[in-house]
mmCIF file of C-alpha atoms in Angstrom:
data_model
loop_
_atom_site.group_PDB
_atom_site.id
_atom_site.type_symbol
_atom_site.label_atom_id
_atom_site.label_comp_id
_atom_site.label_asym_id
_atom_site.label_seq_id
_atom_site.Cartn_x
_atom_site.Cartn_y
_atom_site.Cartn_z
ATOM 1 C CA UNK A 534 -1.472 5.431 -27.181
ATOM 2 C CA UNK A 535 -3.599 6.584 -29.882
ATOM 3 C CA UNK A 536 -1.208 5.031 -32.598
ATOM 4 C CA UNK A 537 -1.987 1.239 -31.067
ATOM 5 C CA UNK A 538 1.598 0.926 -29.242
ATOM 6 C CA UNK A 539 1.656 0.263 -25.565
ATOM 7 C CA UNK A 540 4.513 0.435 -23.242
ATOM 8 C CA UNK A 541 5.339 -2.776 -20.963
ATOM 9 C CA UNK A 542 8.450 -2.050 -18.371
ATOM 10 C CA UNK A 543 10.265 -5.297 -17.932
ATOM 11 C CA UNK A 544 11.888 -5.365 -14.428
ATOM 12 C CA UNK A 545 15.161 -6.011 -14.027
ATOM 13 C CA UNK A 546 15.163 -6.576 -10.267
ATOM 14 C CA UNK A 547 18.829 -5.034 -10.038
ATOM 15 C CA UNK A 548 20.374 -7.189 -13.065
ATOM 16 C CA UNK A 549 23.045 -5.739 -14.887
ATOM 17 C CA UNK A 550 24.943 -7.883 -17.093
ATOM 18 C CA UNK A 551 25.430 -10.768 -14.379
ATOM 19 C CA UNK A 552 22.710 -12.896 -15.019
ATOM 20 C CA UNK A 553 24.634 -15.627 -12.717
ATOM 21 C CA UNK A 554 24.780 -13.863 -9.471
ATOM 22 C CA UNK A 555 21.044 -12.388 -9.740
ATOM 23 C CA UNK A 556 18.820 -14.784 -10.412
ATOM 24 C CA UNK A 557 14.885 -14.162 -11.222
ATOM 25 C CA UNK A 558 13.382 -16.091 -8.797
ATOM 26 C CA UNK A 559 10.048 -17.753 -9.447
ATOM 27 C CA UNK A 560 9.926 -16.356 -13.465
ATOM 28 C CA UNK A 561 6.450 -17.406 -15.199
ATOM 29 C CA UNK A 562 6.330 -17.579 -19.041
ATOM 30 C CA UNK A 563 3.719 -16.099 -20.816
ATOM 31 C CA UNK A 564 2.446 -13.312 -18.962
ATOM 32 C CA UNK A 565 1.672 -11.018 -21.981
ATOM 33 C CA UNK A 566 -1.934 -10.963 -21.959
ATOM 34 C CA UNK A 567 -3.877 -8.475 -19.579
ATOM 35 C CA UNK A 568 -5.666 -10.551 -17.040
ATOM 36 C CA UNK A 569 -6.421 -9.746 -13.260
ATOM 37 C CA UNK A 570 -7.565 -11.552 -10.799
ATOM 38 C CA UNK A 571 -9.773 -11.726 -7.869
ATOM 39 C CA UNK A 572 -7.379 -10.577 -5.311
ATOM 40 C CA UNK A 573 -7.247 -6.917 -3.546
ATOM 41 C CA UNK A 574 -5.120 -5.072 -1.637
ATOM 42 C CA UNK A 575 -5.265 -2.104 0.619
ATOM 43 C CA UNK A 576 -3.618 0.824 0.004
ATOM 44 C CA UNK A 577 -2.161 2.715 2.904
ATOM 45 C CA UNK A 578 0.516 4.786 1.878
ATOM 46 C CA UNK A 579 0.067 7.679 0.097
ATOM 47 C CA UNK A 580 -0.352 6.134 -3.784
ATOM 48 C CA UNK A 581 -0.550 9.196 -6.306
ATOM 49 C CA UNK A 582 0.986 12.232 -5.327
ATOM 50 C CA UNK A 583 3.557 14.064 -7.303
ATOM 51 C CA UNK A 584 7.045 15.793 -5.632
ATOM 52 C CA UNK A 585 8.936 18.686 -7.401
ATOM 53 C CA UNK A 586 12.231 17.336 -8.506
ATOM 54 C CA UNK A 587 15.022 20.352 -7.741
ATOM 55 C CA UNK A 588 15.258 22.837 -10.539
ATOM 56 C CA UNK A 589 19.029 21.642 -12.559
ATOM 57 C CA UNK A 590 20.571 21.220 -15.759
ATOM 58 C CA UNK A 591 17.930 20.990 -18.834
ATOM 59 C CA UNK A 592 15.157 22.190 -16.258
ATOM 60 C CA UNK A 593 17.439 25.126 -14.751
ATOM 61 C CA UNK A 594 14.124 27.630 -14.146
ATOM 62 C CA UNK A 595 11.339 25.371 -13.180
ATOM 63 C CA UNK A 596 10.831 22.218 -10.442
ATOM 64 C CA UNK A 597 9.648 19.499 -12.115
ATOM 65 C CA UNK A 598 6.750 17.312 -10.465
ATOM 66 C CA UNK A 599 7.365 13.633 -10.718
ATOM 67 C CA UNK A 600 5.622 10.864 -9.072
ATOM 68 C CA UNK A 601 6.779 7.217 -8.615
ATOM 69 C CA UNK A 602 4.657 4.575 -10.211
ATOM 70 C CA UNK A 603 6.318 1.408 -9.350
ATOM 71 C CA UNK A 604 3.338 0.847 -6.590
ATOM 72 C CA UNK A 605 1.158 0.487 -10.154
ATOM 73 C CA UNK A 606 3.999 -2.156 -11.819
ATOM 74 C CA UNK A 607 3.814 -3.892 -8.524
ATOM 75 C CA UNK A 608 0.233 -3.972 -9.040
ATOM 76 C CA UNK A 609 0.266 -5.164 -12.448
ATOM 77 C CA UNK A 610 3.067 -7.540 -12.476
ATOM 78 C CA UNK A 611 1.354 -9.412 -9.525
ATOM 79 C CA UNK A 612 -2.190 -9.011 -11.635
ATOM 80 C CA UNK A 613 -4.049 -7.522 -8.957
ATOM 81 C CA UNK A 614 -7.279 -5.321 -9.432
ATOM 82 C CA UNK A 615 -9.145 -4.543 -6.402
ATOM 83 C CA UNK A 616 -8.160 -1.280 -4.960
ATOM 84 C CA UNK A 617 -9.072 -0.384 -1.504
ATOM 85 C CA UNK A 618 -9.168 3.386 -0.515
ATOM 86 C CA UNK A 619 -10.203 5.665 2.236
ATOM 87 C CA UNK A 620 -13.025 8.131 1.145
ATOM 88 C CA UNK A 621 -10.853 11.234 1.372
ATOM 89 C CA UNK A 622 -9.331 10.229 -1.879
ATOM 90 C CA UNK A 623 -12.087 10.432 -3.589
ATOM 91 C CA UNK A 624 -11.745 14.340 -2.203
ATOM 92 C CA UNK A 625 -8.528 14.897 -3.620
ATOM 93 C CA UNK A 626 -8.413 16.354 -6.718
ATOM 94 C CA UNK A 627 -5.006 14.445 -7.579
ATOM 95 C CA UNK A 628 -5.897 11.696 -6.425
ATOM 96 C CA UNK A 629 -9.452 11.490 -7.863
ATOM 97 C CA UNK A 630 -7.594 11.824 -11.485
ATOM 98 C CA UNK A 631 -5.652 8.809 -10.614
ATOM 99 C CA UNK A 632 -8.883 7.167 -9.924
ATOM 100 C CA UNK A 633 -10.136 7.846 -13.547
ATOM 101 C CA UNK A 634 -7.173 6.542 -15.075
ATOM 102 C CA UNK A 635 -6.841 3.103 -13.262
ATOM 103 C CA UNK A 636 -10.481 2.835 -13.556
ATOM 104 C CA UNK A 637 -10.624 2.888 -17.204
ATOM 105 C CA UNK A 638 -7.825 0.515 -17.434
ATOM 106 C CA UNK A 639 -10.441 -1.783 -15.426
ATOM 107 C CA UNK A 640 -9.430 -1.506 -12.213
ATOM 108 C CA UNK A 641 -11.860 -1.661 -8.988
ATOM 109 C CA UNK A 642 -12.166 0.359 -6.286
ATOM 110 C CA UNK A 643 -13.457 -0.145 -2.910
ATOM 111 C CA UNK A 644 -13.882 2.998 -0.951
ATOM 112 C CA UNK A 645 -14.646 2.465 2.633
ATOM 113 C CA UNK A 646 -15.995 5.386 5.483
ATOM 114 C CA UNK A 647 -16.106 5.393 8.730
ATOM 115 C CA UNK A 648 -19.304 6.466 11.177
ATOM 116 C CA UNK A 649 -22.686 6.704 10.085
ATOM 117 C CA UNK A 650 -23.143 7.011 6.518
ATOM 118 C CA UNK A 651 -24.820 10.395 6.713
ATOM 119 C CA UNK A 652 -25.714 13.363 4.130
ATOM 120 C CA UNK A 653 -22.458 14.388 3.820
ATOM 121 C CA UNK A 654 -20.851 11.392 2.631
ATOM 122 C CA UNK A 655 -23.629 10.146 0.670
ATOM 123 C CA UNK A 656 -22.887 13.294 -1.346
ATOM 124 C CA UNK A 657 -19.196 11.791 -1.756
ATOM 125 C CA UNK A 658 -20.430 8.491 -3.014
ATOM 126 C CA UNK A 659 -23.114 9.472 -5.255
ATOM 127 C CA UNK A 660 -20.792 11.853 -6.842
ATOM 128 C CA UNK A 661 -17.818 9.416 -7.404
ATOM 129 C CA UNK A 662 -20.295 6.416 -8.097
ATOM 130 C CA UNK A 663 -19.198 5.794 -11.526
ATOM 131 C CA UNK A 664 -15.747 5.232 -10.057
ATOM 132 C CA UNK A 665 -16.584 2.840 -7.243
ATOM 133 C CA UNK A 666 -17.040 -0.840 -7.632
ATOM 134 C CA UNK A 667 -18.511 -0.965 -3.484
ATOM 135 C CA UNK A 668 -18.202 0.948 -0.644
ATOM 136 C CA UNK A 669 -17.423 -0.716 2.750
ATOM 137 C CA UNK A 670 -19.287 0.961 5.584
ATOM 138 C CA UNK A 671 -17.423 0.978 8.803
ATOM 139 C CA UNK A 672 -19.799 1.249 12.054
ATOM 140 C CA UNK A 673 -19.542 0.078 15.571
ATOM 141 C CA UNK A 674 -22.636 -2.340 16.660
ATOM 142 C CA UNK A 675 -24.346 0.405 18.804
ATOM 143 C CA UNK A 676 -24.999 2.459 15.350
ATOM 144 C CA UNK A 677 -25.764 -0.051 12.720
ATOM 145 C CA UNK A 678 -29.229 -0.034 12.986
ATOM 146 C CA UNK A 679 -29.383 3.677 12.322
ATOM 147 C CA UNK A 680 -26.884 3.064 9.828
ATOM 148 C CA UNK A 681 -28.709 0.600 7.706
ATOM 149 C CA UNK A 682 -32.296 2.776 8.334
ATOM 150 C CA UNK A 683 -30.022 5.353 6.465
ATOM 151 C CA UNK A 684 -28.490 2.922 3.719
ATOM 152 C CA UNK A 685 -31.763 1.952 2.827
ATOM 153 C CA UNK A 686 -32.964 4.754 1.074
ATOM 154 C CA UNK A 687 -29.630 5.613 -0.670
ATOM 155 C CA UNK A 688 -29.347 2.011 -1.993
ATOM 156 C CA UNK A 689 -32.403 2.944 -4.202
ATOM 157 C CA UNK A 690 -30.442 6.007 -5.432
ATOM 158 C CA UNK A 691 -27.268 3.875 -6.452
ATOM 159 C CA UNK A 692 -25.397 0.605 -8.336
ATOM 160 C CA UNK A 693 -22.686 0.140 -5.879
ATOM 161 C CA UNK A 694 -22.051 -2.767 -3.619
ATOM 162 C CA UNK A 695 -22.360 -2.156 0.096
ATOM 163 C CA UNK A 696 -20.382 -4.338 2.520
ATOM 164 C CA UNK A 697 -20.699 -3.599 6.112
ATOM 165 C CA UNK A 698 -18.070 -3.621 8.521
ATOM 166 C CA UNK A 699 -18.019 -4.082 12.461
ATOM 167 C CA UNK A 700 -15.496 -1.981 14.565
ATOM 168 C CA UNK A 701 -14.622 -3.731 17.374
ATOM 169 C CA UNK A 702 -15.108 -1.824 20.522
ATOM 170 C CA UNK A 703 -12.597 -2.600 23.684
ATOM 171 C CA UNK A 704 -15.962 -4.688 25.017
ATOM 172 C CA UNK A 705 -15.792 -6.789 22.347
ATOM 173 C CA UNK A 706 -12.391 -7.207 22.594
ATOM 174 C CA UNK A 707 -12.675 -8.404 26.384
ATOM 175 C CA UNK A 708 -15.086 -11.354 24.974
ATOM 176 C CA UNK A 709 -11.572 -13.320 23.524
ATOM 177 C CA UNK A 710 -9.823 -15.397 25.274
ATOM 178 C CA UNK A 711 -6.465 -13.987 25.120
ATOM 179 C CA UNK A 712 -7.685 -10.488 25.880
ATOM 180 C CA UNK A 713 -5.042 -7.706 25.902
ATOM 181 C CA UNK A 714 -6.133 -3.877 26.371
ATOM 182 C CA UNK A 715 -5.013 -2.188 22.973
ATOM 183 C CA UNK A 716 -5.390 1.398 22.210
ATOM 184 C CA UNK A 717 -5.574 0.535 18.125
ATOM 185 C CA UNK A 718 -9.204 -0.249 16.663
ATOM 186 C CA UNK A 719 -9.696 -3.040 14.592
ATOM 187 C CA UNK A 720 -12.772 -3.641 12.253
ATOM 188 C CA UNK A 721 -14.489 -6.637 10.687
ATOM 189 C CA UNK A 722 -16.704 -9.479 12.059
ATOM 190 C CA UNK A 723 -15.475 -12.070 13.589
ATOM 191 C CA UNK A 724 -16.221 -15.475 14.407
ATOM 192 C CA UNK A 725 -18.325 -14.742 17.231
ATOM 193 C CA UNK A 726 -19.833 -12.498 15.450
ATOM 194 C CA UNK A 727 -22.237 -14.360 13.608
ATOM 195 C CA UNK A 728 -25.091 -14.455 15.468
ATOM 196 C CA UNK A 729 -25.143 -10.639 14.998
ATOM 197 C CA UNK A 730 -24.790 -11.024 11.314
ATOM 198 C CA UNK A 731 -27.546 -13.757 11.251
ATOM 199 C CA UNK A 732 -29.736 -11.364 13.580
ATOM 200 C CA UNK A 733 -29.074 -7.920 10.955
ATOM 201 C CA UNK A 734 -30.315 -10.712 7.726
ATOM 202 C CA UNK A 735 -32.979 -12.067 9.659
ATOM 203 C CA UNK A 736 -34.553 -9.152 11.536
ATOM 204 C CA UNK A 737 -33.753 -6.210 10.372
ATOM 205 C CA UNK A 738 -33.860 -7.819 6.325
ATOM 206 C CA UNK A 739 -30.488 -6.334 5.297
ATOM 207 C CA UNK A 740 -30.850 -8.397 2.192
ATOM 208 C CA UNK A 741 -31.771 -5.281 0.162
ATOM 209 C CA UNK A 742 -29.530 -2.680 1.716
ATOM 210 C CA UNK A 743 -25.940 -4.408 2.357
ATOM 211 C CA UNK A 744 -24.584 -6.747 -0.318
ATOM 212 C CA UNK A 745 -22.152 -8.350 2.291
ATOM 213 C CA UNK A 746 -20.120 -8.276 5.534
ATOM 214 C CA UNK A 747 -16.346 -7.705 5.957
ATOM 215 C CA UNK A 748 -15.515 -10.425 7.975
ATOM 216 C CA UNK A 749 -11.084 -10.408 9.760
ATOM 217 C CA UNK A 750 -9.315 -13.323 9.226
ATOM 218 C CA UNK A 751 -6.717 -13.008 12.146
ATOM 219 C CA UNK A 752 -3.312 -13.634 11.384
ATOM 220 C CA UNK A 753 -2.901 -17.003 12.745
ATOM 221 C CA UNK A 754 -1.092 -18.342 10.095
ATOM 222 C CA UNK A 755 -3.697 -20.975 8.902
ATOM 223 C CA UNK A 756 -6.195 -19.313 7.031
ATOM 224 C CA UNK A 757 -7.259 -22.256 4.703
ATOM 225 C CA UNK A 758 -10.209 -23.129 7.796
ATOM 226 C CA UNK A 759 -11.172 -19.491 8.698
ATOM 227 C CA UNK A 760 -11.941 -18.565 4.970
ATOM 228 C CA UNK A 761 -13.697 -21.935 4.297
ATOM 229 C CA UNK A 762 -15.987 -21.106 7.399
ATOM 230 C CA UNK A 763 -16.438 -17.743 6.419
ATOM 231 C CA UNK A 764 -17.626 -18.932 2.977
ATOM 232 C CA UNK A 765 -19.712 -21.444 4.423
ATOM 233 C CA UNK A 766 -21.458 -19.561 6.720
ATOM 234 C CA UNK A 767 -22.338 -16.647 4.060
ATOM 235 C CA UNK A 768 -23.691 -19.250 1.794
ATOM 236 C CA UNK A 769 -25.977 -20.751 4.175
ATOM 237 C CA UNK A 770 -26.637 -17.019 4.632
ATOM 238 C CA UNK A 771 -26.980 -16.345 1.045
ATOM 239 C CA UNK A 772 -24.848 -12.717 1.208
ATOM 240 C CA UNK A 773 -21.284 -12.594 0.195
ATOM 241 C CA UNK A 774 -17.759 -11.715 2.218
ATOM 242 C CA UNK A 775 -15.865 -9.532 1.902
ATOM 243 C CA UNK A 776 -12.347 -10.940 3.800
ATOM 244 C CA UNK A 777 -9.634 -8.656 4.991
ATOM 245 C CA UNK A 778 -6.233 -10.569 5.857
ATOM 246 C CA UNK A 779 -4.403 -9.122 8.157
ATOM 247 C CA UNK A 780 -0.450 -9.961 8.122
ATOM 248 C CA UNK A 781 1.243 -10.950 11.091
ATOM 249 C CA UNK A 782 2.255 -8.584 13.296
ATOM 250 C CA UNK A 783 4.624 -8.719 16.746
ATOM 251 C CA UNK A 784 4.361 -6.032 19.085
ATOM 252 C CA UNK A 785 3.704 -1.894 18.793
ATOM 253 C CA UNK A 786 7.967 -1.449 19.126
ATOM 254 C CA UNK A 787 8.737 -4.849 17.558
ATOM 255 C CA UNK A 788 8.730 -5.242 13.439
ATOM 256 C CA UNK A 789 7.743 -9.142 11.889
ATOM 257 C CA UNK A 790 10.242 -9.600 9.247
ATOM 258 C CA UNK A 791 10.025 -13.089 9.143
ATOM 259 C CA UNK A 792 8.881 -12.787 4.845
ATOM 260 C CA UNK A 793 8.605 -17.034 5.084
ATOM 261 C CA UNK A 794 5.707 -16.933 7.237
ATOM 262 C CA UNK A 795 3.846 -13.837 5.444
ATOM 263 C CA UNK A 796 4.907 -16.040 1.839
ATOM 264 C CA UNK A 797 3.544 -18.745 3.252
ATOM 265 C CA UNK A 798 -0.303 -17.605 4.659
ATOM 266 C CA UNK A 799 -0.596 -15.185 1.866
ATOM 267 C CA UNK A 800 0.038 -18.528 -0.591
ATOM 268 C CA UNK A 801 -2.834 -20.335 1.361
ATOM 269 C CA UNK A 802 -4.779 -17.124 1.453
ATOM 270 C CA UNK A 803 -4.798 -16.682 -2.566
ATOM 271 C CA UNK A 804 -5.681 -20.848 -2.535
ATOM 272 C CA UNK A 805 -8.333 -20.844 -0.287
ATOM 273 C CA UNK A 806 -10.199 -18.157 -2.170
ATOM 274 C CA UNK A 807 -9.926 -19.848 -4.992
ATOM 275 C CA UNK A 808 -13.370 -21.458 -6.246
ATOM 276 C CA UNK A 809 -15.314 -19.065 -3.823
ATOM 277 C CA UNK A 810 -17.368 -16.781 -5.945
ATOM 278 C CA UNK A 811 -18.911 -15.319 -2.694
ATOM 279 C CA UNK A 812 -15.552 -14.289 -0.919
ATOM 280 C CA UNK A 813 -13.405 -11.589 -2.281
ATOM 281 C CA UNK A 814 -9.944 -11.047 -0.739
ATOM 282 C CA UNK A 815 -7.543 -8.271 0.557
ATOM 283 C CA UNK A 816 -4.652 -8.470 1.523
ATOM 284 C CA UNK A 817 -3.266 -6.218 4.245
ATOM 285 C CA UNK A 818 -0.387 -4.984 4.409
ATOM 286 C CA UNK A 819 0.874 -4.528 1.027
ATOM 287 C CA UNK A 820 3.723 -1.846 1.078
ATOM 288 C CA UNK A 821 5.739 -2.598 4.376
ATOM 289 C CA UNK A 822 4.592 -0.322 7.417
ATOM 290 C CA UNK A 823 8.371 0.271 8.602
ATOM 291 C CA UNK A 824 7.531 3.444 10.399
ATOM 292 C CA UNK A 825 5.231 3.835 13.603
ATOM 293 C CA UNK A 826 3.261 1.282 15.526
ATOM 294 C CA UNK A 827 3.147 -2.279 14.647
ATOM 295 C CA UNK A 828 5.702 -2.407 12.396
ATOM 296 C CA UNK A 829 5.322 -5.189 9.802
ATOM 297 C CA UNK A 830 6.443 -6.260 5.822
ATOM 298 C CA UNK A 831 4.102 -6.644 3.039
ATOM 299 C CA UNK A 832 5.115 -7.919 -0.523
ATOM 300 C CA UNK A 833 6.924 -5.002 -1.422
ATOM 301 C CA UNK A 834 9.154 -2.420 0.545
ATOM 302 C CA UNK A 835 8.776 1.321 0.490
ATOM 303 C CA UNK A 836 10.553 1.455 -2.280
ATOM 304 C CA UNK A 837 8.457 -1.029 -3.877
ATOM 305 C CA UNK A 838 10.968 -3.796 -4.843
ATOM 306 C CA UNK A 839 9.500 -6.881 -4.315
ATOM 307 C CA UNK A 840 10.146 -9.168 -1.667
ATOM 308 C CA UNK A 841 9.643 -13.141 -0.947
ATOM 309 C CA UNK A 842 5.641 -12.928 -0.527
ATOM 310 C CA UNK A 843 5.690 -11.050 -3.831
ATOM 311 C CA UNK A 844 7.129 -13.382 -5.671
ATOM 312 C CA UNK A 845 5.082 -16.155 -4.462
ATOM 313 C CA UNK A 846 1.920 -14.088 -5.570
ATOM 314 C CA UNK A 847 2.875 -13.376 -8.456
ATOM 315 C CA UNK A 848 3.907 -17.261 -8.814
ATOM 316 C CA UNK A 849 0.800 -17.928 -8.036
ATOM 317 C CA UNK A 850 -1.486 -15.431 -9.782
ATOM 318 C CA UNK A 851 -0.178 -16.319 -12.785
ATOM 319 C CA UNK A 852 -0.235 -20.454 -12.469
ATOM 320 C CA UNK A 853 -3.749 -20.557 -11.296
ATOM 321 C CA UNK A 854 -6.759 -20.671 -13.453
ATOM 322 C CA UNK A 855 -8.571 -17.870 -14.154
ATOM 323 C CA UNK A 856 -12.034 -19.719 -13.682
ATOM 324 C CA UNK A 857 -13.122 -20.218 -10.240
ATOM 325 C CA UNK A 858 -16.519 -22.505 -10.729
ATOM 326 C CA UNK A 859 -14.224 -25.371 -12.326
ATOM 327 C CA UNK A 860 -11.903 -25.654 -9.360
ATOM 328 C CA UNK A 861 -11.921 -27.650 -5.877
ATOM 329 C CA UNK A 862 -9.569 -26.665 -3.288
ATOM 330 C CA UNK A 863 -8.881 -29.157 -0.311
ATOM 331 C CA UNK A 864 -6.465 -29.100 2.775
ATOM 332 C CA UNK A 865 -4.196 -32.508 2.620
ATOM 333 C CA UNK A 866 -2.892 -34.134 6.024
ATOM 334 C CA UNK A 867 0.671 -33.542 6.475
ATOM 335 C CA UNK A 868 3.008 -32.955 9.358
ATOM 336 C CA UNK A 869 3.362 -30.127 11.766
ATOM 337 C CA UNK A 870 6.027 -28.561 9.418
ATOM 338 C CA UNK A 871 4.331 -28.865 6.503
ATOM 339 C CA UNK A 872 0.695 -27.551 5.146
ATOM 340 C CA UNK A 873 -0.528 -28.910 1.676
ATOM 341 C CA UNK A 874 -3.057 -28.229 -0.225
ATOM 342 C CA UNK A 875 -4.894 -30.437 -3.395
ATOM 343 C CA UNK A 876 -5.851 -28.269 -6.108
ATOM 344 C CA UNK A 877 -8.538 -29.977 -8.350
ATOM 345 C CA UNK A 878 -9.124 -28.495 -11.831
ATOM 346 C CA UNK A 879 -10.869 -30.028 -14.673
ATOM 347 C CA UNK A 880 -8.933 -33.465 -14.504
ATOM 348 C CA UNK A 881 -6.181 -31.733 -13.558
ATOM 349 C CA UNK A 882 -4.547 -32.048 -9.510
ATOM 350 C CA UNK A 883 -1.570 -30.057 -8.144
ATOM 351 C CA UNK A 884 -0.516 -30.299 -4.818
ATOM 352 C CA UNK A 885 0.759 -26.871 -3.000
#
């Protein structure tokens, strides 16, 4: 506050007085400083609305609002900073506010549309500009060239970085080989994508319009080699990536629980990026989806206690480096069970 003092909530993560039988698992030592890093997430869920609380005791005339910030400890314990939202928050008043105070506390925000970027959400952007750090631009391939004729004016107008995004249409869905019809879009380019990426630098000179591509890392559970080629290929490109990861999912009426798995490829995920100063990373899912289609966990629960990927994360997050030009990240031979990793920093090695 204005008097200097500044209030850090220490989770207890349902400790009482038995410190025996509730164990912190994964605890880092000296995590007082304020430092993010390079890692994103998406937000899904609804992330800064208020509820009334029922009129009682003390407050026997009057509801309350309340609104439950543990998403933001989540956030900060695990040091993350990238923010990705759908453009209609920027259209909600309450919202919006939340924007302004996460921003100055040096958060970024990614704010991604969908369709042609047109007048009307041009308007949107230009008016929350100062909030924004880039603005993804979702389009399927039949409208990108009349999306980038319309980008290229507006870039003039503005400081934010564009990414473009690719959704991918049921015919480009037939072109893989394990092909299943799906009524659920997906977006981002993908492997075979890159001759149409190539084509959109090349031809149509994208250079000064788009800043990057969003490029899907499926959920395969080996991500180390998909990033890697991503990064690759955009530096022979000279753009940048944007990477969503998706996390595993089973089946629209079946949920993936299996927390080991997700631990373990977003672990590999947070290495891989690591040393990459043209890839930035999101993770997706972040709050479990436990209701609808595809259910699947994330690193915290709707509740937002953390779960086994968190704590790797947050392991992680805080035991890496901050400075990503001094380190070298390379996969190590192993066996089928096991995937390992040589981190190389300064003179320093550590094997994950």
């Amino acid at each position: 506050n204005t008097d200097g003092h500044r209030v850090h909530p220490i989770r207890t993560y349902g400790r009482t007085t038995d410190k025996k039988n509730s164990p912190v698992l994964f605890s880092a030592k000296a995590q007082s400083t304020d430092r993010f890093t390079s890692i994103g997430v998406s937000l899904r869920h609804s992330w800064a609305k208020s509820m009334d609380m029922p009129f009682d005791s003390l407050d026997e005339f009057v509801r309350k609002p309340v609104r439950n910030d543990y998403l933001l400890q989540a956030l900060w314990e695990l040091r993350i900073q990238k923010l990705r939202i759908p453009i209609g928050d920027l259209q909600d008043k309450t919202v919006k506010q939340r924007i302004k105070i996460l921003k100055n506390r040096d958060h970024e925000f990614t704010v991604f549309s969908v369709g042609l970027p047109d007048t009307g959400v041009q308007k949107v952007i230009a008016a929350n500009e100062k909030l924004l750090d880039s603005w993804e631009v979702i389009l399927p391939r039949r409208d990108m060239n009349k999306g980038i004729a319309l980008l290229r004016t507006f870039k003039q107008k503005i400081r934010l970085k564009i990414y473009l995004s690719k959704i991918n249409t049921i015919d480009d869905l037939r072109e893989e080989k394990d092909f299943q019809f799906s009524h659920f879009p997906t977006h981002g380019f993908r492997r075979q994508d890159r001759q149409l990426v190539q084509k959109l630098i090349r031809k149509d000179k994208t250079g000064k319009v788009l800043d990057g591509f969003v490029f899907l890392v499926p959920c395969d559970g080996k991500p180390f080699s998909d990033i890697h080629s991503v990064s690759k290929f955009i530096t022979d490109e000279q753009t940048n990536a944007l990477i969503h990861l998706k996390m595993p999912r089973q089946s629209e009426g079946a949920a993936f629980e299996d927390d080991q798995a997700i631990a373990n490829m977003v672990a590999e995920s947070i290495v891989s990026v690591h040393g990459l100063s043209n890839v930035s990373l999101i993770l997706d899912t972040f709050v479990h989806h436990d209701r609808g289609y595809y259910p699947r966990n994330g690193l915290i629960d709707r509740r937002y206690n953390p779960q086994l990927p968190y704590y790797v994360t947050r392991h992680l997050n805080w035991a890496l480096p901050d400075i990503q030009d001094a380190i070298e990240v390379n996969s190590l031979k192993a066996n089928l069970n096991v995937r390992a990793f040589l981190i190389q920093y300064f003179r320093s090695n550590t094997v994950l």
